Coordinates of C-alpha atoms in Angstrom, one line a residue:
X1 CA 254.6 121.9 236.7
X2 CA 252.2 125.0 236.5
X3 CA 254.0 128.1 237.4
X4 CA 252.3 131.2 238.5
X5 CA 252.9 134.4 236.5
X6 CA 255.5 136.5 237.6
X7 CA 256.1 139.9 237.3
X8 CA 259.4 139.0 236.2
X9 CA 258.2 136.4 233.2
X10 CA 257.6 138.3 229.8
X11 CA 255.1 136.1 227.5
X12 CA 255.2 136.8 223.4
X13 CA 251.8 139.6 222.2
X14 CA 251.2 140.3 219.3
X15 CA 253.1 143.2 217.4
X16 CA 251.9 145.6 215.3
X17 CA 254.3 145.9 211.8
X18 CA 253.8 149.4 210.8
X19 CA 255.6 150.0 207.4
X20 CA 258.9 151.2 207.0
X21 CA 259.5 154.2 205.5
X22 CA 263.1 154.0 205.0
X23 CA 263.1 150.5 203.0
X24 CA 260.2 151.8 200.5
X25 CA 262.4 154.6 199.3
X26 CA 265.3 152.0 199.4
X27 CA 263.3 150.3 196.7
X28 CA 261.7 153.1 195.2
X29 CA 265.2 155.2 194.3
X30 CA 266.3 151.3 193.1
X31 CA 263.6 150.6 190.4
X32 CA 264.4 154.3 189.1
X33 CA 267.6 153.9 188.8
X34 CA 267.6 150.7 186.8
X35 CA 266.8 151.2 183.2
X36 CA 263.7 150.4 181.8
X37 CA 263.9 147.8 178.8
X38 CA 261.2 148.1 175.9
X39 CA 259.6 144.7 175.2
X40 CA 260.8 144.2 171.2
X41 CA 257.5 142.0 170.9
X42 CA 254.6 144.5 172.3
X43 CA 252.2 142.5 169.4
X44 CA 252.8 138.8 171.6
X45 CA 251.7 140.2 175.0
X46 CA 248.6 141.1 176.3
X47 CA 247.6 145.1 177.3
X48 CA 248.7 143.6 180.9
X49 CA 251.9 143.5 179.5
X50 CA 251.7 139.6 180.4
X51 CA 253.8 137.5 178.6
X52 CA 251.3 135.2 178.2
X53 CA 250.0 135.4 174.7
X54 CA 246.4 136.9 173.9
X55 CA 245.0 134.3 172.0
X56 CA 245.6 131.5 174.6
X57 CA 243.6 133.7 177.5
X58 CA 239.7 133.6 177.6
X59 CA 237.8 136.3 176.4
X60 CA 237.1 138.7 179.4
X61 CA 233.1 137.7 178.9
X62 CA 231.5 135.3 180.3
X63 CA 229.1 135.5 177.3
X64 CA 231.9 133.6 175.1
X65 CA 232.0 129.9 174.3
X66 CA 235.0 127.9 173.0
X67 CA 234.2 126.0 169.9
X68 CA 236.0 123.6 167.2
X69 CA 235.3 124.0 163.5
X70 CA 237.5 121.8 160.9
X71 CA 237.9 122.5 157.7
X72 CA 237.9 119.5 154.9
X73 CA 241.4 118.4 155.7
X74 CA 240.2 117.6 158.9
X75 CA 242.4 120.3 160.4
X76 CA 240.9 122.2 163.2
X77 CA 240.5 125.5 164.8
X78 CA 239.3 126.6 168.0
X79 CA 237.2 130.1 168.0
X80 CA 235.2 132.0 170.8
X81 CA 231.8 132.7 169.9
X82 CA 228.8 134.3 171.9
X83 CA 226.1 132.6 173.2
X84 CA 223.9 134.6 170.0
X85 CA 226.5 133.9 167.1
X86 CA 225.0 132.6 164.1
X87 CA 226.3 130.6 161.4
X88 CA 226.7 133.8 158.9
X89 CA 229.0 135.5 162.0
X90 CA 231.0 132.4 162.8
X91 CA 231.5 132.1 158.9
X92 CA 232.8 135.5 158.4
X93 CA 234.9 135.2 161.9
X94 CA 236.4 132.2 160.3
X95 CA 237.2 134.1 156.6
X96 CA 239.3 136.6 158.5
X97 CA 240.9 134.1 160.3
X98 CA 242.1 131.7 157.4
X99 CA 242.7 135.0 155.5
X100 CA 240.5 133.6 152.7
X101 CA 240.5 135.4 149.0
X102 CA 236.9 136.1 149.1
X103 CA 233.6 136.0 151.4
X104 CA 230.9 134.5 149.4
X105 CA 229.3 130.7 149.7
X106 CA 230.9 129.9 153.0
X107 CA 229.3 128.0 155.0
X108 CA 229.5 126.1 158.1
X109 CA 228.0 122.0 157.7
X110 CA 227.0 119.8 160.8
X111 CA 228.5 116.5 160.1
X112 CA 228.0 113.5 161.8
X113 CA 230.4 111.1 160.2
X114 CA 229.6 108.2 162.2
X115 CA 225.7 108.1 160.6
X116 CA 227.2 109.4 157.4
X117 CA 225.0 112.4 157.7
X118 CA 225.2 116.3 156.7
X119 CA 223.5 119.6 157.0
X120 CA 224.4 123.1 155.4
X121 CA 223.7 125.0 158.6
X122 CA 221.2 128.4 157.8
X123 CA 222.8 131.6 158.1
X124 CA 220.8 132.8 160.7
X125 CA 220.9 129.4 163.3
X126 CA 222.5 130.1 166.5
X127 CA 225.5 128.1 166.4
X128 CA 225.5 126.7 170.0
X129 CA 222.2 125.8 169.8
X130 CA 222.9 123.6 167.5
X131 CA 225.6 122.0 169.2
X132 CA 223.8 121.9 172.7
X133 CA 221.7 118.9 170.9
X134 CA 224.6 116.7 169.7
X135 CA 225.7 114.2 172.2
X136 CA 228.3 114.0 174.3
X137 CA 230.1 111.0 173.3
X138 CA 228.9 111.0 169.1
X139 CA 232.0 112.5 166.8
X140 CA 229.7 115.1 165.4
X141 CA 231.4 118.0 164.1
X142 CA 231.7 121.7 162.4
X143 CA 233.3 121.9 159.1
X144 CA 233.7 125.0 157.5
X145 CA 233.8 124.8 153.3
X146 CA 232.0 126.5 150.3
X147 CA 228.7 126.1 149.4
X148 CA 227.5 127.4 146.4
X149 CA 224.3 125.9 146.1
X150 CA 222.9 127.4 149.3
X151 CA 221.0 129.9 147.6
X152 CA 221.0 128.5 143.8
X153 CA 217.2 128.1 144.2
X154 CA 216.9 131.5 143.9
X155 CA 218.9 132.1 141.0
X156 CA 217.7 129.4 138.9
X157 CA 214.0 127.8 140.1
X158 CA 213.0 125.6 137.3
X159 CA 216.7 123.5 138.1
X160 CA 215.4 122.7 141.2
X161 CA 211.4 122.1 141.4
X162 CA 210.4 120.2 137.9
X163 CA 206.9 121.2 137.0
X164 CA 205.4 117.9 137.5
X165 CA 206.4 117.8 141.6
X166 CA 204.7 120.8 141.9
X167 CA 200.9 120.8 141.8
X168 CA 197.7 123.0 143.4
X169 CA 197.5 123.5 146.7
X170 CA 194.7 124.7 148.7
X171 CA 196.1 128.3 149.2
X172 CA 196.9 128.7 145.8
X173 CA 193.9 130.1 143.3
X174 CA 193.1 127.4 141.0
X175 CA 194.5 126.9 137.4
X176 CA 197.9 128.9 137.9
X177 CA 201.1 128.0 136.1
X178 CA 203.9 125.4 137.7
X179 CA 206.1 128.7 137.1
X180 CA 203.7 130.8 139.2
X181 CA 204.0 128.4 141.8
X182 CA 207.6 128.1 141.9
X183 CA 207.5 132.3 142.2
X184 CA 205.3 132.2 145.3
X185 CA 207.6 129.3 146.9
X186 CA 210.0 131.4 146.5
X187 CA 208.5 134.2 147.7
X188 CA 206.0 133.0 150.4
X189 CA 207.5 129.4 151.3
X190 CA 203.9 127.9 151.4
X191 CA 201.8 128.3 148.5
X192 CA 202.2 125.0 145.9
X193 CA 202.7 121.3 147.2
X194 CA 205.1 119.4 146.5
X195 CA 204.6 115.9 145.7
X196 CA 206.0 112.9 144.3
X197 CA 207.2 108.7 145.2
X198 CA 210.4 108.4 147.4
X199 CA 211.9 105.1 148.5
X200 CA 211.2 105.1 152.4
X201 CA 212.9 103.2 154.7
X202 CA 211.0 100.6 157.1
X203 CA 211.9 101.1 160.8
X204 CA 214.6 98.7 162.8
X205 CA 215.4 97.0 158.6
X206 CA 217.1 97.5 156.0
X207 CA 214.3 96.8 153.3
X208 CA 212.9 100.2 151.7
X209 CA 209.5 100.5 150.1
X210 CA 207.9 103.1 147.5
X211 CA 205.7 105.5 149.0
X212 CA 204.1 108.5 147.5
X213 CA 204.6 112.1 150.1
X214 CA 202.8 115.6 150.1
X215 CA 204.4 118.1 151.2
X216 CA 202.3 121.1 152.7
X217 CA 202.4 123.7 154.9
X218 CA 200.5 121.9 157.8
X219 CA 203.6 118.8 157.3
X220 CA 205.0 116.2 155.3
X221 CA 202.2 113.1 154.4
X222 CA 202.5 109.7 152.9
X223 CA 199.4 108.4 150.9
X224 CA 198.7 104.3 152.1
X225 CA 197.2 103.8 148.7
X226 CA 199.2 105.0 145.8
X227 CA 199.3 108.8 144.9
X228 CA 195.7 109.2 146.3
X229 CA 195.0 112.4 147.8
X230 CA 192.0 111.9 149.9
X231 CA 192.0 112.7 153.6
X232 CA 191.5 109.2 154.6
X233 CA 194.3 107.6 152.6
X234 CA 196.7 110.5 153.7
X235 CA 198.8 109.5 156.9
X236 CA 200.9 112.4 159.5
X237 CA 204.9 111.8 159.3
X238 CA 206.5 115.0 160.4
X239 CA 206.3 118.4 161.7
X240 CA 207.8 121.2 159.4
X241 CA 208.7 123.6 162.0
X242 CA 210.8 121.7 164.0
X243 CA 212.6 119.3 161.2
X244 CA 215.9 119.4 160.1
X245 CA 216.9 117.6 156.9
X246 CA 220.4 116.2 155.9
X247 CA 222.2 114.8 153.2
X248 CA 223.5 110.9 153.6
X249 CA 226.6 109.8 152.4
X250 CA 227.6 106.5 151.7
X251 CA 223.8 105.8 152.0
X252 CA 224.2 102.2 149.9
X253 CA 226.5 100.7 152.4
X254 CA 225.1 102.2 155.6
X255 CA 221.6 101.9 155.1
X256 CA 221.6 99.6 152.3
X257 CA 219.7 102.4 150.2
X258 CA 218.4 101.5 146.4
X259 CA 220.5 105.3 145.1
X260 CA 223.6 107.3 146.1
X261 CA 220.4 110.2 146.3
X262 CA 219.5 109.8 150.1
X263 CA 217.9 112.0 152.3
X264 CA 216.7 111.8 156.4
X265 CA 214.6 113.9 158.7
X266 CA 214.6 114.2 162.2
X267 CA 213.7 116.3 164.7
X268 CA 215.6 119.8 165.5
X269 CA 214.7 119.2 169.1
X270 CA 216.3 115.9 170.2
X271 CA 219.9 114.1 169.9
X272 CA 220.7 112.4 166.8
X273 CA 219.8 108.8 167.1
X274 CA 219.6 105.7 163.8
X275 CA 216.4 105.2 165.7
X276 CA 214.7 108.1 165.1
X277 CA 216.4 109.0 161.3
X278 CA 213.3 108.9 158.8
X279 CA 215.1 108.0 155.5
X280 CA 214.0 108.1 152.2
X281 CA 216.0 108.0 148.7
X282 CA 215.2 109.8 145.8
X283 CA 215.6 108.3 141.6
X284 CA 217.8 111.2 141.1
X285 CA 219.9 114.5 142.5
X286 CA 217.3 116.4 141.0
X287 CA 214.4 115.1 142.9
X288 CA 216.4 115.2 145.9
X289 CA 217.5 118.7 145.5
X290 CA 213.5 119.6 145.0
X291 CA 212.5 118.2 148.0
X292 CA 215.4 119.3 150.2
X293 CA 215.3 123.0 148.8
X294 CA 211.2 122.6 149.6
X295 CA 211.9 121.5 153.3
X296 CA 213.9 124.6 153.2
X297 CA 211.9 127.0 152.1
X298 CA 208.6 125.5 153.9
X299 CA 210.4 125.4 157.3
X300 CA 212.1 128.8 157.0
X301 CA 209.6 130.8 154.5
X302 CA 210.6 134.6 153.8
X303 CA 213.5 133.9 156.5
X304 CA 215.6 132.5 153.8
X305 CA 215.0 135.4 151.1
X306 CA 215.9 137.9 153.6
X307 CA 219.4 135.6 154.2
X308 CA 219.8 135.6 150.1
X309 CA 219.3 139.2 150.3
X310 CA 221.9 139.6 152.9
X311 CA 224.3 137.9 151.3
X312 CA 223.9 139.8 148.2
X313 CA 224.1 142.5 149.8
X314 CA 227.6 142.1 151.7
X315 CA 230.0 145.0 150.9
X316 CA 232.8 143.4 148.4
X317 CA 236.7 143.9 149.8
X318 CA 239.6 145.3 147.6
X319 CA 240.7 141.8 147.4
X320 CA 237.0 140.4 145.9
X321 CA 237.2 143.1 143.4
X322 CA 240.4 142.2 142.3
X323 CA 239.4 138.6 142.0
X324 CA 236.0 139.7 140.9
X325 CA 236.2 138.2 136.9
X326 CA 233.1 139.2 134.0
X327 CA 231.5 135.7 134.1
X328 CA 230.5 135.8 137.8
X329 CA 229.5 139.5 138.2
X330 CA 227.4 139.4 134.8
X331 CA 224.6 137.3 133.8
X332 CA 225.1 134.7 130.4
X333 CA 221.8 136.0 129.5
X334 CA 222.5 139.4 129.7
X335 CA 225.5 139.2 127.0
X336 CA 225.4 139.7 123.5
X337 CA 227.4 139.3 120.5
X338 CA 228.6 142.4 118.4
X339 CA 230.3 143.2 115.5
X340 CA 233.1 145.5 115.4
X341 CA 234.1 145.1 111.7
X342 CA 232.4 147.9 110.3
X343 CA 233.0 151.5 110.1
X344 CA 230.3 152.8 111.8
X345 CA 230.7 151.0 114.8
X346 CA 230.1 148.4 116.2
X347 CA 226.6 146.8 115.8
X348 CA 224.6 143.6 117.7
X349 CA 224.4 140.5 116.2
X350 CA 220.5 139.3 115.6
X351 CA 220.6 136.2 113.7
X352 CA 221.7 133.0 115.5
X353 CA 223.7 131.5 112.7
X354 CA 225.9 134.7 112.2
X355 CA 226.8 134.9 115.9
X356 CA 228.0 131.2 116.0
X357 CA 230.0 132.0 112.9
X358 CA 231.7 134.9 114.3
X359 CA 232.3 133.1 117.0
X360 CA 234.0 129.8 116.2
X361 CA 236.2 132.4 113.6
X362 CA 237.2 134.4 117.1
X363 CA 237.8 131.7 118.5
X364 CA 240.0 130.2 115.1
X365 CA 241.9 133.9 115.0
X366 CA 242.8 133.6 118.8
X367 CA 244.2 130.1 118.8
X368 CA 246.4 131.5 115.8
X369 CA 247.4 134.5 117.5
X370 CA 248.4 132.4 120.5
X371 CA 250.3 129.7 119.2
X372 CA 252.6 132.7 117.5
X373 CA 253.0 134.4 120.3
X374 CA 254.5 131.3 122.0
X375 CA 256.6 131.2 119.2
X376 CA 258.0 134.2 119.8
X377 CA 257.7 134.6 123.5
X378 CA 260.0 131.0 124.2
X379 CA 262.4 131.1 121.7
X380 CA 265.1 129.3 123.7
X381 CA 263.2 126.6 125.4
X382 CA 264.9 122.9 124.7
X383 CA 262.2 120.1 123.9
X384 CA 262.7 118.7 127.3
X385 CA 261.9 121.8 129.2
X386 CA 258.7 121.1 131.7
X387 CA 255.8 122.8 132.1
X388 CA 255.2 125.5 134.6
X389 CA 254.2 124.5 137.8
X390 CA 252.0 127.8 138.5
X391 CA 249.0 125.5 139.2
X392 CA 250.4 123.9 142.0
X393 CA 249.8 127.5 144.2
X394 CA 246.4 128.0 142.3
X395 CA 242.9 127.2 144.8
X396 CA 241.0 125.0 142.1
X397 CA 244.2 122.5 141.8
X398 CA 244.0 119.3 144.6
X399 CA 247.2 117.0 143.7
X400 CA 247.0 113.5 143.3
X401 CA 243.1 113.1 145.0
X402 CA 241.3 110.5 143.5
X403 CA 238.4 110.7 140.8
X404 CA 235.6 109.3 143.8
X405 CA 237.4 112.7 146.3
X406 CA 236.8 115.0 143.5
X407 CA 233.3 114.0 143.0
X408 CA 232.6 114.3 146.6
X409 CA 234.4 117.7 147.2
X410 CA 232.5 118.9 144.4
X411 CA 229.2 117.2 146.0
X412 CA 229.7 118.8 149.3
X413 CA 230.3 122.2 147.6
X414 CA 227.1 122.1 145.6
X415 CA 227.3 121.1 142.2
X416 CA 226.1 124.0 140.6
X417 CA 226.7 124.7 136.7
X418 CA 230.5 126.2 136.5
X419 CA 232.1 124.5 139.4
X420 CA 235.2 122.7 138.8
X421 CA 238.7 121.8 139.9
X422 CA 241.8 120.0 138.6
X423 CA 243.6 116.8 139.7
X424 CA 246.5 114.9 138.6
X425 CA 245.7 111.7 136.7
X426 CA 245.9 108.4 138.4
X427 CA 245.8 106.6 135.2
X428 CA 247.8 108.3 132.9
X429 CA 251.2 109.3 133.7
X430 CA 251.8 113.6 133.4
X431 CA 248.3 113.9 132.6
X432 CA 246.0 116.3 134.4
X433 CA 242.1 115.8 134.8
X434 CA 239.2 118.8 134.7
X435 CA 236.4 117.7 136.7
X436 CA 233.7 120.0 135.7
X437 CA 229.9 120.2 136.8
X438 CA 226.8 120.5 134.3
X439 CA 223.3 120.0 135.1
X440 CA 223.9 118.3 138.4
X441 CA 226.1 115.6 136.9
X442 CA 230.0 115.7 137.1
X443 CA 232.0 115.4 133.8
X444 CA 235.8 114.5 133.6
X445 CA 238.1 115.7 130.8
X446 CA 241.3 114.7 130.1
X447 CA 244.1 117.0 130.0
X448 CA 247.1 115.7 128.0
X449 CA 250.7 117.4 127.6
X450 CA 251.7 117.7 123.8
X451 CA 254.7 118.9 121.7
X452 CA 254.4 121.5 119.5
X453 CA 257.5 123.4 117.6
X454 CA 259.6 121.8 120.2
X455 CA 258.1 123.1 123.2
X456 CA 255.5 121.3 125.5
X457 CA 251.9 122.6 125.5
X458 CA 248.7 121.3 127.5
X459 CA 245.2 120.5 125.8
X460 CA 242.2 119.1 126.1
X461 CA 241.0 119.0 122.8
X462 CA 243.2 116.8 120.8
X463 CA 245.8 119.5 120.1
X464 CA 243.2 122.0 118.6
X465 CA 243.9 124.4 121.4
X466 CA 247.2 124.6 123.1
X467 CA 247.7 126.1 126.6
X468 CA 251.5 126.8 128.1
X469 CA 250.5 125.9 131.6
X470 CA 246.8 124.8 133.4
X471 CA 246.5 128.6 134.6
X472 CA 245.7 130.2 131.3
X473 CA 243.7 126.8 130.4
X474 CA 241.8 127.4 132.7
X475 CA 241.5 131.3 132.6
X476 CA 240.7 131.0 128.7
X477 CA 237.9 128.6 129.6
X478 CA 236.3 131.0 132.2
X479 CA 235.7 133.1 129.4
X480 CA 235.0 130.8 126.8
X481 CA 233.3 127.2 126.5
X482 CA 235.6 125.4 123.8
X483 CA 234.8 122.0 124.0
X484 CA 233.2 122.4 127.6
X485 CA 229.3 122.2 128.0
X486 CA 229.8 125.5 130.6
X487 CA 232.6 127.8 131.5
X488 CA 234.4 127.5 134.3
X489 CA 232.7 129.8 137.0
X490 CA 233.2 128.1 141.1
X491 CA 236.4 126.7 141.8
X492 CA 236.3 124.3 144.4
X493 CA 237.9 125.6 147.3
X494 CA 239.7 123.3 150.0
X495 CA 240.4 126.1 153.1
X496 CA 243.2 125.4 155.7
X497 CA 242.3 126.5 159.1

C-alpha cells in the first residue's frame, strides 16, 4: 500500500562524485616508481606506440584507396593509392616495394583473363578510374611486369608502321615521304592515315570476314567495297577519344580467330562486355603492332611523347648505374670499329671488309685466351665436377617453364630486338635453352654442356665457344653477337610482390 512520506523516510538522490585527490597521487607516485621498459622493436609499432603494426592500419586520409596488383606468378600485393595516382606513381610505388634492381619499362597491365584480354595501362591514366569501370563480379585484374615495348615506337618507327600502311591524309601536304609521315605521327599523333585489310569479326558468330579500315583523326572506318576511299563506301565504327585497345590471348580458341595476332576495341567508358568487344586479327605481329601503336598515338597525341620524355628523363639510382652495361646506355649505331695495332694510335676502321676481319680474329684471340685461362684457373677440377649453379640467382633464368611460357612471357614483355631469358630444356636432359627475340619473332637456341680437357663447359655453337657457367655466356653475348642475330640487351624479368 501507498505510504505517505515521512519525515523520518530517507529516499536515494543523486550524488555528486567529485575526484579524489588522495587516490590520483596514489597512482601517480606508483607509475613513477615502476620502471619504464624500452620497446626493443620501435620499427613494428606505430608513432602511437600501438602495437599494432603500421602497415596493417589505414592511411590517416580519407583520399586513400586500397588496391590489389599481382605480379606474373599470380602473387599479390595490396597498396594504398590516392584517388589521382597514375599508373607511372603506382609503378614506381610498387619498384620500391619489391625492391626491384632497376626502374625502367615497368608497367602496370589490365588483364581480364576470363575474355583473354590485355592492356598496357598509359603512364598518365588514373589508376582507379580504370578500375571503377570493371565489374564487380568479372576476375579482372592489375599485374605489374616489364614492358619494353611501350615506347619502342619512338626509338625505332619504321619497325612499327611499314610504309605501305601509311598513306596521305587530308592534313598532310601532298607528295611527302612515308618517313615524313611516320615523323609527324610521332610528333603530332594525327597527320598520316593508316590503312590496311584486317579480319573483323561478325557480331553474336564466330565467322570473321576481310574488311579494309582507315584510320583518321575524326575515327576508325571500314570501306563496304574493297579498299575504296570514297565517302559513300566509307562506313563509322569507333570513336578515338574514348577507345581503348587490347591485346587477345588465346584468340584461336576463344574467338575462333584465323591468327594468334588479335586485337579488340571497346569503349573506355562502359564495363567490359563479349557483346560489345569489336575484334579484328591482323596477318602478322607487325601489322598488329602498327595499328595498335596508331590507336595509341591517335588517341593520346603529344600526351604520349611527353610520357617518353619523362621516362627518359627519370634520375638513374646508384643501383641502375651499377647495373647500367655499354650496350643499353649506347646506341649500335653510334659505335665504331678501331684499330689499335699501330704506333700512332689508334685509328677507325672505314672499309667494311677490314672491320669484319678484325673482328672475327678478336673474337678467334679471345676464345683462345679464354679456354687457357680456364686451364689454368681449374687446375684441380675432376671430370665429374658440375657446373656452377650461379644462374639459378640470375633475373633472366626461369627453371623448368615450358617453350609455349617463355614465348608468352617474352610476348607480354614486348618482344623487342635484345630481349631474352633462359630455361631448362624439356627435351634434352642437362641442357639449357636461350630464347632470344629478333625482329618481332622468337628464336630458340640450344645450350649443350660439353667436356673439354676434363672439365665441363657450356656452348651454343658446337664447341666453338666455351662458357664455364650460363652467367659469362650470357655476359659475353651482351657484348658480342657470336652466332646470335642480336646481343642480348632486355632480360625478361619475372618480379615477386
Amino acid at each position: 500500500p501507498l505510504m505517505a512520506d515521512s519525515a523520518g523516510v530517507r529516499r536515494s538522490q543523486p550524488i555528486f562524485i567529485t575526484s579524489n585527490s588522495f587516490f590520483r597521487v596514489r597512482r601517480e607516485s606508483f607509475s613513477s616508481s615502476v620502471p619504464s621498459i624500452p620497446n626493443p622493436f620501435p620499427e613494428l609499432c606505430s608513432p602511437s606506440k600501438s602495437p599494432v603494426l603500421i602497415s596493417s592500419l589505414p592511411p590517416q586520409s580519407s583520399d586513400k584507396h586500397l588496391i590489389k596488383v599481382y605480379s606474373e606468378d599470380s602473387h599479390s600485393r595490396s597498396v594504398w593509392v590516392s584517388s589521382a595516382a597514375t599508373a607511372r606513381e603506382v609503378c614506381h610505388m610498387l619498384v620500391q616495394t619489391a625492391h626491384c634492381s632497376d626502374q625502367e619499362n615497368w608497367a602496370l597491365l589490365e588483364v581480364h583473363p576470363t575474355l583473354g584480354l590485355e592492356r598496357c595501362l598509359e603512364d598518365h591514366e588514373v589508376v582507379l578510374e580504370v578500375q571503377a569501370s570493371w565489374s564487380i563480379k568479372s576476375d579482372t585484374r592489375f599485374v605489374f611486369c616489364k614492358n619494353y615495348a611501350k615506347y619502342e615506337f619512338f626509338r625505332k618507327p619504321m619497325l612499327f608502321f611499314p610504309e605501305c600502311m601509311i598513306s596521305d591524309s587530308a592534313e598532310a601536304v601532298k607528295g611527302t615521304t612515308p618517313s615524313t609521315l611516320i615523323q609527324n605521327l610521332l610528333k603530332s599523333g594525327a597527320c598520316p592515315e593508316i590503312q590496311g585489310f584486317l579480319h573483323l569479326k561478325e557480331p553474336s558468330r564466330r565467322s570473321w570476314k576481310k574488311v579494309h579500315f582507315f584510320l583518321r583523326r575524326s575515327g576508325l572506318y571500314s570501306s563496304t567495297k574493297g579498299s575504296s576511299k570514297e565517302p559513300r563506301h566509307l562506313q563509322y565504327v569507333a570513336d578515338l577519344e574514348g577507345l581503348n585497345v587490347y591485346s587477345v590471348v588465346n584468340s584461336r580458341k576463344l574467338y575462333g580467330a584465323p591468327t594468334d595476332f588479335t586485337f579488340c576495341i571497346k569503349s573506355s567508358r562502359s564495363q567490359v562486355r563479349s557483346s560489345d568487344l569489336k575484334m579484328m586479327c591482323a596477318e602478322n605481329e607487325q601489322t598488329r603492332r602498327c595499328w595498335t601503336s596508331a590507336l595509341r598515338l591517335f588517341k593520346h597525341g603529344k600526351q604520349l611523347q611527353c610520357n617518353y620524355q619523362l621516362s627518359n628523363s627519370a634520375p638513374l639510382t646508384p643501383t641502375r648505374l651499377e647495373g647500367k652495361r655499354l650496350t643499353e646506355s649506347t646506341s649500335e649505331t653510334s659505335l665504331v670499329a678501331m684499330d689499335f695495332s699501330g704506333k700512332a694510335g689508334g685509328r677507325v676502321i672505314q672499309n667494311l671488309a677490314e672491320a669484319q676481319s678484325a673482328e672475327q680474329e678478336e673474337g678467334q684471340a679471345w676464345r683462345a685466351q679464354r679456354r687457357e685461362a680456364l686451364r689454368c684457373s681449374l687446375p684441380n677440377l675432376s671430370s665429374g665436377a658440375r657446373p656452377s649453379s650461379l644462374h639459378v640467382s640470375q633475373p633472366w633464368f626461369h627453371g623448368g617453364v615450358s617453350r609455349k611460357e617463355a614465348q608468352r612471357l617474352i610476348e607480354k614483355q614486348g618482344l623487342v630486338d635484345g630481349m631474352f631469358l633462359i630455361r631448362e630444356s624439356q627435351q634434352h636432359a642437362q641442357c639449357f635453352v636461350l630464347s632470344l627475340c629478333h625482329k618481332l619473332k622468337i628464336k630458340h637456341y640450344l645450350v649443350i654442356p660439353c667436356e673439354d680437357g676434363g672439365r665441363k663447359y657450356f656452348t651454343i655453337d658446337d664447341g666453338l665457344t666455351l662458357f664455364i657457367d650460363l652467367l659469362q655466356l650470357v655476359e659475353f653475348h651482351q657484348i658480342n653477337k657470336g652466332i646470335l642475330p642480336v646481343c642480348l640487351k632486355h632480360p625478361c624479368v619475372c618480379v615477386v610482390l
